[in-house]
XYZ file of C-alpha atoms in Angstrom:
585
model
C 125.341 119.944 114.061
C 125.778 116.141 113.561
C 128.362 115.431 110.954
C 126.253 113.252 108.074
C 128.872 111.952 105.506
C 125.978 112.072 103.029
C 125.895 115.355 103.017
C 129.366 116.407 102.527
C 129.084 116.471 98.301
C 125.617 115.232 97.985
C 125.422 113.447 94.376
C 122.374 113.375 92.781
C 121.018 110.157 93.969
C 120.658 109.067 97.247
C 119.393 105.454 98.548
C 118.347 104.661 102.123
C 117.728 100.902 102.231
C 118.239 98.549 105.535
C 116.738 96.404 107.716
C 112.881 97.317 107.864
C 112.280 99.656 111.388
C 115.977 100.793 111.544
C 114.817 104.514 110.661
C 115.475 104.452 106.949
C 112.406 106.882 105.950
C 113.015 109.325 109.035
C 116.867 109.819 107.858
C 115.621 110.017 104.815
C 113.360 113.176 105.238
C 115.818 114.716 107.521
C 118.159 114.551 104.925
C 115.785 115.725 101.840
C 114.750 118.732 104.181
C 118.301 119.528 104.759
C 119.249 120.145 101.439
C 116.508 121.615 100.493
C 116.836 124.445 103.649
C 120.516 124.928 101.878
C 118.352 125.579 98.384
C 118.277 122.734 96.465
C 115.389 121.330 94.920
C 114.647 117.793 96.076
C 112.657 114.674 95.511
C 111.883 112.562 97.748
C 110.453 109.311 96.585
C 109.246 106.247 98.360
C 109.900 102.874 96.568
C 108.088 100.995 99.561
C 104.552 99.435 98.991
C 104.360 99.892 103.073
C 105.571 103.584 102.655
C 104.859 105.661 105.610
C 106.350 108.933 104.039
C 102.759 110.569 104.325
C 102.809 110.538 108.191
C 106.575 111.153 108.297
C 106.112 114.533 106.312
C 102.348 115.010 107.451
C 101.168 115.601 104.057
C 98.851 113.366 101.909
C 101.225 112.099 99.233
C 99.935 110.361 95.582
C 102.057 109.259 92.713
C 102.850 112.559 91.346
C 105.343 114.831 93.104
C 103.627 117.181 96.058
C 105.320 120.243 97.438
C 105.707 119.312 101.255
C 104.418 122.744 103.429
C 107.228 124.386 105.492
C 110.136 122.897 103.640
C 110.713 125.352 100.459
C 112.197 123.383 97.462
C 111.030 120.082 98.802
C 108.396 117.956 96.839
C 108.047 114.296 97.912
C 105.734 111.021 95.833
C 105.308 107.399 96.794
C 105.607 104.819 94.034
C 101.931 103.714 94.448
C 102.686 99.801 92.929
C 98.799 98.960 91.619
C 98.522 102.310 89.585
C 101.841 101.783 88.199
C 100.762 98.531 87.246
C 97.599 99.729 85.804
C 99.618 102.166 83.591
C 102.110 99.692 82.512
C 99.230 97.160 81.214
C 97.904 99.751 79.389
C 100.805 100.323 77.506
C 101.282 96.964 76.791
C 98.408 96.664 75.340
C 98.457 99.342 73.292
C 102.197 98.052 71.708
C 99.669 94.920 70.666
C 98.648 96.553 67.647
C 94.858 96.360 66.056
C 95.696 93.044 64.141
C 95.183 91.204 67.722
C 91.913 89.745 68.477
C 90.055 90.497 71.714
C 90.704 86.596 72.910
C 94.403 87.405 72.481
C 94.069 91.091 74.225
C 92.473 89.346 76.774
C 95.021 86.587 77.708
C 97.901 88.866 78.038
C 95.484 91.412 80.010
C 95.055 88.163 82.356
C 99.139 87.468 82.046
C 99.194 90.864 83.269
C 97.494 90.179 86.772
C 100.181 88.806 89.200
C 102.200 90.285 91.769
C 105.345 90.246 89.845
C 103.630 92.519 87.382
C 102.867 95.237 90.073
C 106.636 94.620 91.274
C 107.958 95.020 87.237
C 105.761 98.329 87.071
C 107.020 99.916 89.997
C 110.217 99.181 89.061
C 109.600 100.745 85.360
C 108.932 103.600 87.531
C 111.763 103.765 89.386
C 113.657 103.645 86.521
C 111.761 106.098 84.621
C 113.090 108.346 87.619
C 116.390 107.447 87.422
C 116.720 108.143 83.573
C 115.136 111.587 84.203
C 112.004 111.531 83.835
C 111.598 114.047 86.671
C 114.045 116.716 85.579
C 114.482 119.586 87.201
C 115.715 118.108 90.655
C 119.573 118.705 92.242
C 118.562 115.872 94.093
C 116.240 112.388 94.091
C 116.324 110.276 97.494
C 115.138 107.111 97.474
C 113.772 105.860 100.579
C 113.339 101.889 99.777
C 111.722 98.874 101.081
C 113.493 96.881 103.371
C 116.528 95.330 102.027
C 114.613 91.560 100.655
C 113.089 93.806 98.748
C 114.965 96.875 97.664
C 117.918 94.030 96.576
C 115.371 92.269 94.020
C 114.355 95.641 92.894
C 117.629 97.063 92.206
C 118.792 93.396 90.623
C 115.942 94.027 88.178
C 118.242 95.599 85.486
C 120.910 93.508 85.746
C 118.042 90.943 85.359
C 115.809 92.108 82.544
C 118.498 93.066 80.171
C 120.190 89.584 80.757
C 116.542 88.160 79.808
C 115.788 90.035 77.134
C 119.050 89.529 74.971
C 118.793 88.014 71.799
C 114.861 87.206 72.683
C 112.155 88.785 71.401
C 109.804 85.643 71.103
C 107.127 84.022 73.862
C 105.566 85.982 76.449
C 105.441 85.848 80.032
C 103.666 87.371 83.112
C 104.854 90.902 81.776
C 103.165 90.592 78.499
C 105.401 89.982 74.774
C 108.751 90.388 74.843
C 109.359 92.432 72.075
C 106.951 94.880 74.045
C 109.574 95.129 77.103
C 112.665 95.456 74.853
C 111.306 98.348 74.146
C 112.484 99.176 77.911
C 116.097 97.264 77.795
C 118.008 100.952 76.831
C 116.209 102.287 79.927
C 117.250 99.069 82.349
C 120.735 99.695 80.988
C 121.008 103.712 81.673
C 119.330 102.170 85.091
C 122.336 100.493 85.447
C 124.948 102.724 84.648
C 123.313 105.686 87.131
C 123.475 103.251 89.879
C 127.209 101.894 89.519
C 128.374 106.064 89.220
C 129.704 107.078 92.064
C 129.599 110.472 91.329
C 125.850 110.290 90.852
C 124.620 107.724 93.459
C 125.175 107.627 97.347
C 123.701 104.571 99.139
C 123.217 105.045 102.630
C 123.138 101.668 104.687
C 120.974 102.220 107.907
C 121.102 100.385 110.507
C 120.787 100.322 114.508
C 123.348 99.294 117.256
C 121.924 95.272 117.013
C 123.438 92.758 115.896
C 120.456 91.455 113.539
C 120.474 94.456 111.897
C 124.195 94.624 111.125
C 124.455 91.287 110.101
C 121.555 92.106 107.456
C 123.166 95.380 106.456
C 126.392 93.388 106.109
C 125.057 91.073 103.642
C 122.969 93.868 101.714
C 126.320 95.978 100.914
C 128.014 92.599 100.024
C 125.287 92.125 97.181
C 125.022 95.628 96.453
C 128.934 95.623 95.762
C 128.082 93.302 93.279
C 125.947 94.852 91.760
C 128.092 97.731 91.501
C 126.660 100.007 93.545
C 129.827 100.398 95.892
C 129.527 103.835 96.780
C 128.391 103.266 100.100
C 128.318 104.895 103.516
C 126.935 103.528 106.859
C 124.416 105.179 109.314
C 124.078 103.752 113.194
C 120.758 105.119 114.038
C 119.010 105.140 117.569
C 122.734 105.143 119.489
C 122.189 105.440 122.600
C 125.032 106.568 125.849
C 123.523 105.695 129.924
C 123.871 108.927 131.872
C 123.709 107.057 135.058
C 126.032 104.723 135.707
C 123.924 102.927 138.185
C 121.022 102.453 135.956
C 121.036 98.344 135.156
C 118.700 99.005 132.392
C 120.293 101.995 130.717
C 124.233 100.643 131.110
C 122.760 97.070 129.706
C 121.318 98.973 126.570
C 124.936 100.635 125.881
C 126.607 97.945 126.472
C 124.801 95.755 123.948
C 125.132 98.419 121.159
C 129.071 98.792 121.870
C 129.355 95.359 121.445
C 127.103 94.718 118.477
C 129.572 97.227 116.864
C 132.827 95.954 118.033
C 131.852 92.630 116.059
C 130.555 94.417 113.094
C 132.092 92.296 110.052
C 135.433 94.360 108.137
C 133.234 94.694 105.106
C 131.499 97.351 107.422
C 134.453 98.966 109.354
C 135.687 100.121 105.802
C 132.960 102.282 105.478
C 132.693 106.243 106.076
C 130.414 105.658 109.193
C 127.730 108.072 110.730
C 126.096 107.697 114.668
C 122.765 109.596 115.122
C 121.673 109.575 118.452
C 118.482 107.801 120.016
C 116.465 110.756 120.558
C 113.824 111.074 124.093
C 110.803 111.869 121.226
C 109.522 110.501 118.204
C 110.891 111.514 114.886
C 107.804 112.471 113.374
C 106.495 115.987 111.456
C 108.888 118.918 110.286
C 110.445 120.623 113.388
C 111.275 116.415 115.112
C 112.890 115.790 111.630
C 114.866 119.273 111.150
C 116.073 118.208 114.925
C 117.589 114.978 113.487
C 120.980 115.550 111.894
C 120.553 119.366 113.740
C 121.861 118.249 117.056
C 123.862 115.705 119.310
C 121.359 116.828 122.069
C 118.631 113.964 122.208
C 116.319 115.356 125.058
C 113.482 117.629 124.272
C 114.500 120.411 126.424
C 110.427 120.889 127.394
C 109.779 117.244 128.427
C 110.866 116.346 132.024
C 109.948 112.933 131.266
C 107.034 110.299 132.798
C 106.852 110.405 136.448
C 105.348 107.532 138.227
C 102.316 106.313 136.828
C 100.021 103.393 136.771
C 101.140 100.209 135.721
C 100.026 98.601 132.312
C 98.548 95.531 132.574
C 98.442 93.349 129.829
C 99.104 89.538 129.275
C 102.460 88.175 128.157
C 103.673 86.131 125.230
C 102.944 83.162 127.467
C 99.156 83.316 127.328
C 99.069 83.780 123.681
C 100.630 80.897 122.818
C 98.259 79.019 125.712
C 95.221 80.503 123.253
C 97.099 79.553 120.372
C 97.393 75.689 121.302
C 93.826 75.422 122.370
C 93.634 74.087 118.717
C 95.154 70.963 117.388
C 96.710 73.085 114.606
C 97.010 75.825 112.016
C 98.820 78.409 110.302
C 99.940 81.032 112.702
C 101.604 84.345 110.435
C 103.688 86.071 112.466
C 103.616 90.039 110.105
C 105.168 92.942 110.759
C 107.044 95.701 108.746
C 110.498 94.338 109.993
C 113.197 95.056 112.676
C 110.350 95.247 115.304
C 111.142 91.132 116.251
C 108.547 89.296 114.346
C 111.404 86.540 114.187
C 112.313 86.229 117.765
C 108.059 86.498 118.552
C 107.593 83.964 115.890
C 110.221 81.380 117.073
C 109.529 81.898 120.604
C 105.838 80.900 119.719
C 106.626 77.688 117.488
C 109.293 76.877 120.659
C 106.264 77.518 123.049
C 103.816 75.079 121.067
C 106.774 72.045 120.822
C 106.926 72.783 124.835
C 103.416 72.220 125.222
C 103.508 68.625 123.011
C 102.525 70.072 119.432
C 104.196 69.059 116.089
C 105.388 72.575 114.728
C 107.165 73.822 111.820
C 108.804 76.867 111.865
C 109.539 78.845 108.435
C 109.906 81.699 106.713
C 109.345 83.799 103.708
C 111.712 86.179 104.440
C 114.317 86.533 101.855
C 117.107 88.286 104.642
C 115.758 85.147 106.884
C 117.578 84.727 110.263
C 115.258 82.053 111.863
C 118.179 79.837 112.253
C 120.214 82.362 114.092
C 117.404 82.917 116.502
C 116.479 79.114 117.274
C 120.082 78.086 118.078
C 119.493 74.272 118.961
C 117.199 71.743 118.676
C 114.246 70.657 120.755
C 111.801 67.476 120.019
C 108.622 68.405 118.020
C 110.090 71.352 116.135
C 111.512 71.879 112.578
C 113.168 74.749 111.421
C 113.837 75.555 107.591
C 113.408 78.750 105.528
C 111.215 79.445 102.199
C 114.500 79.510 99.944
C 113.535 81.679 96.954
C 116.766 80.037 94.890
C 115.981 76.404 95.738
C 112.179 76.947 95.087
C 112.904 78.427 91.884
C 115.416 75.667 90.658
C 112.370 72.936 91.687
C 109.867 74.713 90.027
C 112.045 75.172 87.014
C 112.366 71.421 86.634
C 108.805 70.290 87.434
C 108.007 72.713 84.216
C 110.195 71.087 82.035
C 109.513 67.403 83.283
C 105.348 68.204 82.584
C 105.100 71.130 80.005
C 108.569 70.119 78.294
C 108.446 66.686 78.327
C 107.126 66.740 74.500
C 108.279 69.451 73.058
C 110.999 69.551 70.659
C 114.395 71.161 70.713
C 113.008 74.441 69.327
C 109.945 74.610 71.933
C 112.323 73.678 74.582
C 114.724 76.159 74.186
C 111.527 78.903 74.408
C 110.399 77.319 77.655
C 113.869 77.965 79.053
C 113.579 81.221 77.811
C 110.664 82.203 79.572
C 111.626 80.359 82.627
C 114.562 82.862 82.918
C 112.297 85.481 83.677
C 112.824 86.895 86.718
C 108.995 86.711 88.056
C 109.707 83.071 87.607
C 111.151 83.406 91.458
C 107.793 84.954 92.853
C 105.740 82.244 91.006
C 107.883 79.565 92.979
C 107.718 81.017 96.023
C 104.145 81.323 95.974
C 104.092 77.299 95.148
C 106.318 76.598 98.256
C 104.240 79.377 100.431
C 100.665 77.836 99.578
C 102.491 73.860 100.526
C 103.029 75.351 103.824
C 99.395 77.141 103.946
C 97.998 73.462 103.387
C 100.457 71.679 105.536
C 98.758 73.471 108.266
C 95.633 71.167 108.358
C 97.258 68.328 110.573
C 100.244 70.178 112.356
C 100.857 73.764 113.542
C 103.059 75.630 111.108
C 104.541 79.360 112.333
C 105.413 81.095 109.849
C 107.780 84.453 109.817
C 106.905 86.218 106.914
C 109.217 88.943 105.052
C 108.411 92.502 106.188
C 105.267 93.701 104.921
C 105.888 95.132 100.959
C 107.016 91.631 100.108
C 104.413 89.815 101.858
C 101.962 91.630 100.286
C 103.338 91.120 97.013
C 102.738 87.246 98.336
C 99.201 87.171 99.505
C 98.495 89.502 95.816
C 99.764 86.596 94.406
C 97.778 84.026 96.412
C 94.695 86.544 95.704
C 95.459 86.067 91.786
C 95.717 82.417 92.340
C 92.441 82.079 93.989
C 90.358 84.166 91.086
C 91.855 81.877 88.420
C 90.703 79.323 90.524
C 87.394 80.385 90.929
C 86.822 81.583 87.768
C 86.987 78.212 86.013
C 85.034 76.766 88.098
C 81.238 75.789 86.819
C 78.609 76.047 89.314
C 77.333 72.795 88.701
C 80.789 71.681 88.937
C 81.701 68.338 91.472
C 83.251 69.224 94.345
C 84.900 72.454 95.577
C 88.364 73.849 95.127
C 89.534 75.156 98.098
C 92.231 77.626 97.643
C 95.124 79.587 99.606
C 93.517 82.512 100.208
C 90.129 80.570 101.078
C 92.577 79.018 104.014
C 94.183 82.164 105.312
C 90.564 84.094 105.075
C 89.215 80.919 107.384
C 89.885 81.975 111.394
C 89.850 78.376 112.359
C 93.207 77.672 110.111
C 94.838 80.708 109.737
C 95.862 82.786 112.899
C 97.852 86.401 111.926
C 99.673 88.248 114.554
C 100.934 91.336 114.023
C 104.155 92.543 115.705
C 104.628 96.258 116.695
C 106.871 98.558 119.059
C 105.436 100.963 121.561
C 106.175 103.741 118.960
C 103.785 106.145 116.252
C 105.475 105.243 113.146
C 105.546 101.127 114.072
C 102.040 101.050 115.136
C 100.562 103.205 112.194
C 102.293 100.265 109.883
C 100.439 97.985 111.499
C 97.548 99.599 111.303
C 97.657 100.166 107.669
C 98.660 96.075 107.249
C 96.192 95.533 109.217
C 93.482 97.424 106.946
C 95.337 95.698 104.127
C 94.418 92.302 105.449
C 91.038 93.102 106.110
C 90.411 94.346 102.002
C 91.477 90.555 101.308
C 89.249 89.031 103.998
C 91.516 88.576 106.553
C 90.538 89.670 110.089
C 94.217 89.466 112.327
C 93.762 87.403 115.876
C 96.398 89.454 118.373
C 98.809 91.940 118.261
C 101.887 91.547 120.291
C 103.901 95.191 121.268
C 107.316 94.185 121.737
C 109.909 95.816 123.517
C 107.967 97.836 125.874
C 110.425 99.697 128.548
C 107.829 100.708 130.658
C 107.886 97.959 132.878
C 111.880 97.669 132.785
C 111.965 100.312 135.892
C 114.517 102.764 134.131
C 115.288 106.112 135.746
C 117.245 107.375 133.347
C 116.477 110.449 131.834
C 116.419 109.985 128.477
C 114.585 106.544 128.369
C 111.798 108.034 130.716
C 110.967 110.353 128.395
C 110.452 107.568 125.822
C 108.216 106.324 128.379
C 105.123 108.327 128.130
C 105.292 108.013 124.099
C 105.415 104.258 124.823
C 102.035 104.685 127.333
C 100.233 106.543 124.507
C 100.796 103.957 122.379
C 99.863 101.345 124.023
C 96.369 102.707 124.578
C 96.154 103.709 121.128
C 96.677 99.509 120.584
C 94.328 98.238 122.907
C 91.258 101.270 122.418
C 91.165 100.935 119.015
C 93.018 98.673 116.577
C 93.949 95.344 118.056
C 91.035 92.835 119.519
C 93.793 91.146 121.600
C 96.668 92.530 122.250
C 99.925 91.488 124.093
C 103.042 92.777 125.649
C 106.442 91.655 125.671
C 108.916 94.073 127.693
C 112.449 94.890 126.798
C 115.453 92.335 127.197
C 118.984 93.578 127.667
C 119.467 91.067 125.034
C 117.417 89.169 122.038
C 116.474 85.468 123.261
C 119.120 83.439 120.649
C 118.736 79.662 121.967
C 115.966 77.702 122.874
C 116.236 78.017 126.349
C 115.468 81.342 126.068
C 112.689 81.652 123.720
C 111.116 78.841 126.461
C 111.725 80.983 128.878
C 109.682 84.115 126.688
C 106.958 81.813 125.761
């Protein structure tokens, strides 16, 4: 039996947040089913609007607690984001009282439409949860969104109750304000459950990479101060070489012992947890009961791949040669994180400047690491980063200078007011995100987006832009607005790629993005499966049984989901300069 520091005096809350594809959800479900095999009744939620708990669990999930079959005592939801925001409209509405007119019901109905509304809802959820509105659990696990994400989500509190001190005037995306102070004694308990230890664990997951530790390293830094300091740390997918004279399989170790001999002090403080990198994938009952069950990562009934075919499929070179058949265009690198969207999105902007292209290379990520993967400089290429801060401070002045400029003291000071909202960030990130979109008709711009919750939450925003837009438009009208969404719906600007691994849980994410960007129009050009060890010529034992999971996957790819589709194969390091990423592209 693994020892799991989480599960020594389990308090009543538990949070798995990290770095997206670090194996959050699956040591999240092996730890719910644990304690509920020792008797406890447990929840186990999903705050991710990616959330693959459904296939983890193999149960159809909604947003009302299900009993999961097989695992007595368990019952497990996901937060579903648009019919939380559904039900928090209609309450807002209904606080409007019948002395409102229907104009009036209308506008804050339409003030009610953005993407920092569905975020506010599902967080009113979450809270809701935490202030026990689901009573009758020993136990709630949260397994979150990646950390961008889960860290604006569990700032909310601290944000909202800030905001709404002392102001019960103006309105804002989330409807009157005297409507959500209603809420502020909830935000506060919020607060106070969080910063207990005795009732919150947060469980920092990570792998042996040095990405990912950095990330995790700057999420329990913020988390501290927030107050949630009750922390432990869990090193998933650690993996030992049985043979000494496999190159591959000694390489592998010896990058994740010395990933973790630099991890930072804020880190080595920590109670600290290493679960094995197991020869199967971690999905359905029995692979998740095996999880924190045993040290022993080989499936004692799978001898592993023998020789087989090769797979041939094209390299990251040849996409990039398709890419820069064009002049230019948005290329959206998208993935749900931790798969290497940001090394495949660097090495293609690198690849374009090689080839004599203008490129800009950005991102939307709030944990962005562009700059640690493009270490130098090359002609033809600039690299910056979608700051949500820095956006937010601009767009915060360019209100005042237009909207403010004659208004009086009094009218001024409600502005300001309403431009402390927190949603004020999202709006000013979308105003940064659709200058890129458009700076993409006379250069090519790459850009990394944030793992897939919050870039969703983006194009829902760009979506709400571009019905406002329409909407006011009169068909006799000159001309014709063309908007954001309009540009990333139009193949000859816009060119997504999504970025998997040769595993089932990555590649049914993708899947499910994908579906998601073909409700909003958008078709995806290529899919790129990184990291593929079947080409690395590995004998060891426990990596060749990875092998034929990694063949069945790829076919799964090509047959049916992606209508071009790459491969990249695994590097006993990450490309960080721009030599490399040359070199990859």
């Amino acid at each position: 039996m693994l020892h799991f520091h989480a599960l020594d005096a389990p308090t009543p809350f538990l949070f798995f947040t990290g770095k997206g594809g670090v194996g959050k959800t699956s040591l999240a479900c092996a730890t719910a089913i644990d304690l509920a095999d020792r008797g406890s009744r447990v929840l186990l939620v999903s705050t991710d609007p990616a959330s693959n708990l459904d296939e983890m669990l193999e149960v159809r999930l909604s947003d009302n607690p299900a009993p999961v079959p097989n695992a007595a005592g368990l019952f497990a939801m996901n937060i579903d984001p648009e019919a939380a925001a559904e039900s928090y409209r209609t309450r807002v509405l209904d606080q409007l009282g019948p002395a409102v007119s229907p104009e009036e019901r209308s506008t804050v109905r339409e003030q009610l439409s953005g993407a920092c509304t569905t975020e506010i809802a599902a967080f009113d959820e979450f809270v809701g949860l935490l202030d026990g509105d689901m009573a009758g659990f020993d136990h709630i696990i949260f397994d979150t969104a990646p950390t961008g994400h889960t860290l604006r989500l569990l700032s909310l509190p601290k944000a909202w109750t800030g905001f709404l001190k002392d102001n019960d005037r103006g309105a804002s995306c989330l409807g009157p304000h005297s409507g959500l102070k209603m809420q502020e004694n909830r935000f506060r308990q919020a607060l106070q459950a969080l910063g207990d230890p005795k009732r919150t664990t947060v469980v920092l997951v990570t792998r042996a990479d040095r990405s990912a530790i950095r990330e995790v390293a700057r999420t329990s830094g913020e988390l501290d101060a927030l107050n949630l300091s009750n922390q432990t740390l869990a090193v998933n997918g650690r993996f030992r070489a049985a043979d000494p004279a496999d190159v591959v399989a000694v390489a592998l170790e010896r990058e994740q012992d010395e990933a973790l001999a630099s991890m930072p002090a804020s880190l080595t403080k920590l109670p600290r947890d290493e679960i094995p990198l197991f020869g199967f994938d971690i999905v359905g009952l029995p692979a998740l009961r095996r999880m924190l069950a045993s040290s022993n990562p080989r499936d004692p009934n799978d001898a592993g791949e023998r020789d087989a075919e090769p797979i041939d499929l094209p390299g990251l070179n040849r996409l990039v040669d398709d890419i820069a058949q064009g002049e230019h265009g948005l290329i959206m690198v998208m993935d749900k994180g931790g798969v290497g969207k940001t090394t495949i999105a660097a090495a293609i902007a690198v690849g374009l400047a090689k080839r004599g292209h203008a490129v800009h290379l950005s991102t939307t990520d709030p944990a962005a690491h562009v700059n640690f993967v493009v270490d130098g400089v090359m002609p033809g290429l600039t690299v910056d980063r979608i700051d949500p801060r820095v956006e937010t401070e601009r767009y915060v002045s360019k209100i005042l200078a237009s909207r403010g400029r004659d208004l009086d003291d009094q009218g001024k000071a409600l502005l300001l007011e309403d431009l402390a909202s927190p949603c004020t960030e999202e709006v000013a990130v979308f105003h940064a995100f659709s200058h890129v979109v458009a700076e993409a008709r006379s250069a090519f711009v790459v850009l990394d987006t944030a793992p897939t919750g919050h870039t969703l939450l983006l194009l829902d925003a760009t979506g709400a832009y571009h019905r406002q837009m329409t909407s006011q438009l009169e068909p006799s009208g000159p001309g014709r607005i063309v908007t954001p969404l309009m540009r990333l719906q139009d193949p000859t600007h816009t060119r997504v790629i999504l970025v998997t691994l040769p595993e089932t849980t990555p590649v049914s994410e993708a899947a499910a993005l994908q579906q998601d960007l073909r409700r909003a129009g958008i078709e995806p050009f290529a899919w790129v499966i990184n990291k593929c060890l079947i080409a690395s010529g590995t004998h060891d034992p426990l990596l060749r049984l990875r092998l034929a999971g990694e063949r069945t996957q790829i076919a799964r790819v090509q047959d049916g989901l992606a209508k071009r589709s790459y491969m990249i194969g695994w590097r006993s390091k990450p490309p960080v300069d721009v030599e490399e990423l040359e070199a990859l592209s």
